[in-house]
């Protein structure tokens, strides 16, 4: 039996049983995914509205499952977080993102940073800075080209997060606040923490052309970021109309399907790099 909030108990149905079975199976397969080289990164370009140049990329993990094909992180990151596998997967993601970026820089690609998503557990792992410094040293990437994406919910303990963020920031790594506006934390921490960039969550963008409240919220976040001397980027731009509203409100960077979906490294090179070498 499974505990159920309202009615007390709920008996396993065959469907629940099958779901549980599938989850356990996936968990076992995920444990082997790294050594079997089944994980890969896609990169979504971040575009400067002024001149449509790619000024950064966000690394987004995928799992090339032997039977199910390419799986989105929503399917396996929660399992990784529940089971502690997120440490190994997160390490692989950081290494691979830094390696790829260094390779691009050496090969004459644009000198842009890579943004990497951190889970709460990774953020709170002991000696995060030393751990990341090792990865940067091993891959040869300069800290200024790494940006870490964290969320408001990781800032709940202001004193603890201030210590971690200050160390990262002093080392030269950039900090971006992901899904901004969806958390429940107070705005007060923005003045205390070394945050370089606000990422406006896609939920405010989806209906922005029709919804005056969303438009007001977005333009206010952009103005606030400017006053606080932070960069600001809007996520989930899918249409020209959405882009026009953001441009009119002086949002300098955007990320979304309108410019590009997340792409394999090869596809980023083909679509966004000036022709290199031969
Ligand atoms: P996120 O960090 O908010 O990443 C943005 C998500 O929105 C990505 O989904 C991206 O493909 C999607 N997206 C981008 N532009 C558009 C758009 O115009 N329209 C729509 N509808 N969607 C858009 P994805 O790749 O499935 O990633 C989902 C989430 O999984 C991420 O949300 C992030 O929280 C998590 N994630 C991805 N990679 C990693 C990772 O390496 N480590 C950790 N801890 N989490 C990751
Ligand atoms: Ca993100
Ligand atoms: Ca986001
Ligand atoms: Ca999100």
Coordinates of N, CA, C and O in Angstrom, one line a residue, residues 13 39 49 79 166 175 180 187-188 190 208 213 223 236 238 255 263:
X13 N -2.5 -0.4 -8.0 CA -3.2 -0.9 -9.2 C -2.2 -1.5 -10.1 O -1.0 -1.2 -10.0
X39 N 25.0 9.5 -22.3 CA 24.6 10.9 -22.0 C 25.3 11.8 -23.1 O 26.4 11.5 -23.6
X49 N 19.7 40.6 -28.6 CA 18.7 41.2 -29.5 C 19.2 42.3 -30.4 O 18.7 42.4 -31.5
X79 N 15.0 11.4 -11.2 CA 15.5 10.1 -10.6 C 16.9 10.2 -10.1 O 17.3 9.7 -9.1
X166 N 29.8 33.9 -3.1 CA 30.9 34.8 -3.1 C 32.2 34.1 -3.5 O 33.0 34.7 -4.2
X175 N 27.3 33.8 -12.2 CA 26.1 33.2 -11.6 C 24.8 33.7 -12.3 O 24.7 35.0 -12.4
X180 N 13.7 32.8 -13.1 CA 13.4 33.9 -12.2 C 12.0 34.3 -12.2 O 11.3 34.5 -13.2
X187 N 12.8 39.5 -2.5 CA 13.8 40.1 -3.5 C 15.0 40.6 -2.8 O 16.0 40.9 -3.4
X188 N 14.9 40.6 -1.4 CA 16.0 41.2 -0.7 C 17.4 40.6 -0.9 O 18.4 41.3 -0.9
X190 N 18.7 39.7 -3.6 CA 19.3 40.1 -4.8 C 20.4 41.2 -4.6 O 21.4 41.2 -5.3
X208 N 2.7 36.6 -23.3 CA 3.0 38.0 -23.1 C 2.3 38.9 -24.2 O 2.1 40.1 -23.9
X213 N -0.7 41.6 -17.6 CA 0.0 41.4 -16.3 C 1.4 40.8 -16.6 O 2.4 41.2 -16.0
X223 N 13.7 46.1 -16.0 CA 14.1 47.4 -15.4 C 14.9 47.2 -14.1 O 15.9 47.9 -13.9
X236 N 12.4 31.1 -23.6 CA 11.1 30.5 -24.2 C 10.5 31.4 -25.2 O 9.3 31.4 -25.4
X238 N 9.3 32.2 -28.6 CA 8.9 31.3 -29.8 C 8.5 32.1 -31.0 O 8.4 31.5 -32.1
X255 N 16.5 33.6 -25.4 CA 16.8 32.2 -25.7 C 15.5 31.6 -26.0 O 14.5 31.8 -25.2
X263 N 20.7 22.3 -29.7 CA 21.3 21.6 -30.9 C 22.5 20.8 -30.4 O 23.1 21.1 -29.4

